Coordinates of C-alpha atoms in Angstrom, one line a residue:
Chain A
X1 CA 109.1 136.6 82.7
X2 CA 112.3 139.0 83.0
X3 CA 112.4 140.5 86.5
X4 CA 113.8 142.0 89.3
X5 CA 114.5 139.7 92.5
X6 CA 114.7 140.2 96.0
X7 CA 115.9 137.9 98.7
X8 CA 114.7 137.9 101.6
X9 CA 110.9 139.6 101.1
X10 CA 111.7 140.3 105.1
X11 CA 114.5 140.5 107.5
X12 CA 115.0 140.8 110.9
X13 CA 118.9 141.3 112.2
X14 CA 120.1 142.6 115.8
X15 CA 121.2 145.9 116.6
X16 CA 124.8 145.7 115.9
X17 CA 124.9 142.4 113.8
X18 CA 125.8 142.3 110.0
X19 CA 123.2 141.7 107.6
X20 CA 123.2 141.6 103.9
X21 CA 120.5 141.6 101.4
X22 CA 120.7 140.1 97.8
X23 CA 119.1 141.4 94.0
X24 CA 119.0 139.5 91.4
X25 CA 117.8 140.4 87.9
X26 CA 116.6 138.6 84.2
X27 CA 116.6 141.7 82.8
X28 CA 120.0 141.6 81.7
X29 CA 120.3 145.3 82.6
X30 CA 124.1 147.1 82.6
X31 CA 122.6 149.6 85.5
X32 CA 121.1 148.4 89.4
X33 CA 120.4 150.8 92.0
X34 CA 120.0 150.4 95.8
X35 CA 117.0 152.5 97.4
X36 CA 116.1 152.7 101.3
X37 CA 112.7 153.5 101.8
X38 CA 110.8 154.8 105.1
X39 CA 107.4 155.2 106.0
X40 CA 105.6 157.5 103.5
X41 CA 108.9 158.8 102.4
X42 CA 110.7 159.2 99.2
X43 CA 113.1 156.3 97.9
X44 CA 116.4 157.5 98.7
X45 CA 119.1 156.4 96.6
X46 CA 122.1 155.0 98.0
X47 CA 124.4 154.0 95.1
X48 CA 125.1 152.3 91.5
X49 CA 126.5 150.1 89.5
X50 CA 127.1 150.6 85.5
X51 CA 128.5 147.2 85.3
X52 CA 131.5 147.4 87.5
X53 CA 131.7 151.3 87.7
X54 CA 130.5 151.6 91.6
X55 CA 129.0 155.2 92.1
X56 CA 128.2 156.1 95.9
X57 CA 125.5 159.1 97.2
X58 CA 127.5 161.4 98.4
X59 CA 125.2 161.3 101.6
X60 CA 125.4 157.7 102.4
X61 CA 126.5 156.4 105.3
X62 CA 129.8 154.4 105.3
X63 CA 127.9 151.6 107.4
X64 CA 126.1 150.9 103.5
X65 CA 128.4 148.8 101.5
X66 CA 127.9 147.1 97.7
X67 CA 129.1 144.3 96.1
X68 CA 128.4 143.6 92.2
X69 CA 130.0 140.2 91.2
X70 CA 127.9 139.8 87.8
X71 CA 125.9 141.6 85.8
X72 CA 122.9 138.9 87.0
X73 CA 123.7 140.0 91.2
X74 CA 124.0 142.9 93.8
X75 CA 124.1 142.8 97.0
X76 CA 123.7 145.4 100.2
X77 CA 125.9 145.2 103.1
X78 CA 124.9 146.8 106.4
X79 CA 127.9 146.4 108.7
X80 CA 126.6 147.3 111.6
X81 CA 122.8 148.4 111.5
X82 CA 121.0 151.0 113.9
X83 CA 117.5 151.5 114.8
X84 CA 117.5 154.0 111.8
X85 CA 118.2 151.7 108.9
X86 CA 115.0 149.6 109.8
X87 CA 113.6 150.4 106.0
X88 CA 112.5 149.0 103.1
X89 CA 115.6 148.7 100.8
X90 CA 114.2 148.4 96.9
X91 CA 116.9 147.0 94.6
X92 CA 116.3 148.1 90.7
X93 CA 117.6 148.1 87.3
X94 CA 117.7 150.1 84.1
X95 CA 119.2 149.7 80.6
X96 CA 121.1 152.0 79.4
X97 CA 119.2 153.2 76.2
X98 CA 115.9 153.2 75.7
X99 CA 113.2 154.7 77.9
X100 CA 115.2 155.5 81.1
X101 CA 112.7 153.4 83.4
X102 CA 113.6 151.3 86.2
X103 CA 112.3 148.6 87.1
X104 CA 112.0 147.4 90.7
X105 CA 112.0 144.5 92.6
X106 CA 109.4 144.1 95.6
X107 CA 111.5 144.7 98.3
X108 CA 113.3 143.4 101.5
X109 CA 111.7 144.8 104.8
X110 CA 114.6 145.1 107.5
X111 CA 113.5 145.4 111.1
X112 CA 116.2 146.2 113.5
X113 CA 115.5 144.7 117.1
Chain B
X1 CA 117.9 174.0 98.0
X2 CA 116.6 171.1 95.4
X3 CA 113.2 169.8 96.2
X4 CA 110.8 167.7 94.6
X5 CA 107.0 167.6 96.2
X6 CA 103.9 165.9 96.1
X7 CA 100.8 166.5 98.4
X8 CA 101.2 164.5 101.2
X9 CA 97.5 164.3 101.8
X10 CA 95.4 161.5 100.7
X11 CA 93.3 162.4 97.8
X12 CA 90.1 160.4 98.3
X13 CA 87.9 160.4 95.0
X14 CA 84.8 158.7 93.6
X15 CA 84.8 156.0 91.1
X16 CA 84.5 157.5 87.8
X17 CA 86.0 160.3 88.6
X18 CA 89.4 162.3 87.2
X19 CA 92.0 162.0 89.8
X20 CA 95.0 164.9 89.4
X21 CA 98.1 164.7 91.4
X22 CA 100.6 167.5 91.3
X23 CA 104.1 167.3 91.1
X24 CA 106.5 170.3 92.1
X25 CA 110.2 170.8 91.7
X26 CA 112.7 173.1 92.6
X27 CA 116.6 174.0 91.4
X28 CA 116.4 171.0 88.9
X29 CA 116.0 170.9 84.9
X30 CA 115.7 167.6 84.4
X31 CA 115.7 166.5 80.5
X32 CA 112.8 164.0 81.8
X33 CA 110.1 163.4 84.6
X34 CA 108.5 160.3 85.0
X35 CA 105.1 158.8 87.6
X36 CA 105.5 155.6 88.9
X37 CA 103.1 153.6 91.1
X38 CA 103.8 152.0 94.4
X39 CA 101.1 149.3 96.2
X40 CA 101.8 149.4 100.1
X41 CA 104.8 146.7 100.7
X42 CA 105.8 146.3 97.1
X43 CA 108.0 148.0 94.6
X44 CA 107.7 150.9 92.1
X45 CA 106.1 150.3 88.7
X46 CA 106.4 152.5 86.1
X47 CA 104.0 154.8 84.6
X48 CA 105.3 156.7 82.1
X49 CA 107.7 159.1 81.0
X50 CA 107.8 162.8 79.9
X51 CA 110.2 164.4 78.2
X52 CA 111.1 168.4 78.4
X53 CA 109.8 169.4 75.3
X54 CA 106.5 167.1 75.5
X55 CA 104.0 169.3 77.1
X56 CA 101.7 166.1 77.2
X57 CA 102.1 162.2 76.9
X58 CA 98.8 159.4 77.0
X59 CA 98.8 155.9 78.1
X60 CA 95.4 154.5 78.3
X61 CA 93.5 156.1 81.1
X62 CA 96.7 158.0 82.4
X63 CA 98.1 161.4 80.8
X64 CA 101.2 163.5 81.7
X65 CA 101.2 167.0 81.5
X66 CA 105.2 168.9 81.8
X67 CA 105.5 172.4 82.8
X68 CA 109.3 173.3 82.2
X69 CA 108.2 177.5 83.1
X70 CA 106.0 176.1 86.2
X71 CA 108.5 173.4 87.0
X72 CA 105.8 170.9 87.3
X73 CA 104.1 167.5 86.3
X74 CA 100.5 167.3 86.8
X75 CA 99.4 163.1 86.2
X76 CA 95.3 162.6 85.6
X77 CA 93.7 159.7 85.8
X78 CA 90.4 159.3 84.1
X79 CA 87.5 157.3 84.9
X80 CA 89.1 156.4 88.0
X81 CA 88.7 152.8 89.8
X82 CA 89.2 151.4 93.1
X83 CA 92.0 149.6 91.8
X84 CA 93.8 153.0 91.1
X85 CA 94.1 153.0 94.4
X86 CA 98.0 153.7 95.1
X87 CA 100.7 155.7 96.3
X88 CA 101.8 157.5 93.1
X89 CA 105.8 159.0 92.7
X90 CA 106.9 160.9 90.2
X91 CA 111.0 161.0 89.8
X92 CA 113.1 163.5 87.4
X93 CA 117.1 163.1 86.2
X94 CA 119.2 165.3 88.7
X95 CA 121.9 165.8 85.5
X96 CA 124.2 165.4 88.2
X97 CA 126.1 162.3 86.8
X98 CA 125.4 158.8 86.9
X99 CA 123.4 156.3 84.7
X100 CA 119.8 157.1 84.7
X101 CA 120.1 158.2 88.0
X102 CA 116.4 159.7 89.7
X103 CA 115.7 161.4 92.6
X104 CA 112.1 160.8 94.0
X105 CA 109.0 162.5 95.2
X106 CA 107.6 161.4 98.5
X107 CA 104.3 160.4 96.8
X108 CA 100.7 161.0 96.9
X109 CA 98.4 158.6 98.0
X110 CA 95.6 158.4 96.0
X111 CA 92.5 156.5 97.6
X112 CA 89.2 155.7 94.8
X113 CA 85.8 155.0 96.8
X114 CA 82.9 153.0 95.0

């Protein structure tokens, strides 16, 4: 089945100390999106890739970084996470025509000690 | 300021019942809304979509309403089970650039009792 990957389901990094969290999609999809989620909040979007063509929220932090190397992979880069980026981050795709859906993976759970 | 909001209260219902959530937006005109649901610990699925000048949209037990004057979604679910049991978002297009880029509602929880 096409789908939307997420490695790792959970992750726990340092205060501090660099982690980075990997998507990968079937889907074949020329659009994926970073969210961070808190508790019983709204997903917040952080930025996207069509293809190559990087687009960055306005209000996220510098501390977020992307990489894209294929259309197939996306990773998040935290450089140096704080207390407040424990969060769910939900990686997702869309095509480009059609519908407009995304489709989501399930999720990587960072805790920050 | 733009908003988009949900009733952050539970809505607890009995089986068989219609559940209606109510999504509210502000300073947007987004060309499309669309209701996703989220399981605790897992990602969004989606629901379906609206466009502006649908004022309603079926899937099965699920329908969409769009108010473009009220500036808000209202999502029913009929003959509710406790398997509806979910956090439910709805998300609209900012038209502020980007590739089917969605801004998010917080979500209502919706809890279905036997």
């Amino acid at each position: 089945d096409a789908m939307v990957i997420q490695n790792p389901r959970y992750q726990v990094t340092q205060f501090g100390k660099p982690v980075t969290l990997s998507c990968s999609q079937t889907l074949n999809h020329n659009v994926m999106y970073w969210y961070q989620q808190k508790s019983s909040q709204a997903p917040k979007l952080l930025f996207h890739y069509y293809d190559k063509d990087f687009n960055n929220e306005a209000d996220t932090p510098d501390n977020f970084q992307s990489r894209r190397p294929n259309t197939s992979f996306c990773f998040l880069d935290i450089r140096s996470p704080g207390l407040g980026d424990a969060a769910m981050y939900l990686c997702a795709t869309s095509a480009t025509s059609g519908r407009n859906e995304q489709f989501f993976g399930p999720g990587t759970r960072l805790t920050v000690l | 300021s733009q908003k988009i909001e949900q009733n952050s209260e539970a809505l607890n219902i009995q089986e068989g019942k219609t559940a209606t959530l109510t999504c509210n937006y502000t300073n947007y005109s987004p060309a499309y809304l669309q209701w996703y649901r989220q399981d605790p610990g897992r990602g969004p699925v989606f629901l379906l979509l609206i466009r502006e000048n649908e004022k309603e949209k079926r899937k099965e037990r699920l329908k969409v309403t769009f108010d473009t004057t009220l500036k808000q979604s209202l999502f029913h679910i009929t003959a509710s089970q406790p398997a509806d049991s979910a956090t439910y978002l709805c998300a609209l297009d900012p038209l502020s650039g980007g590739y089917n880029k969605l801004i998010f509602g917080a979500g209502t929880r919706l809890a279905v009792h036997p």
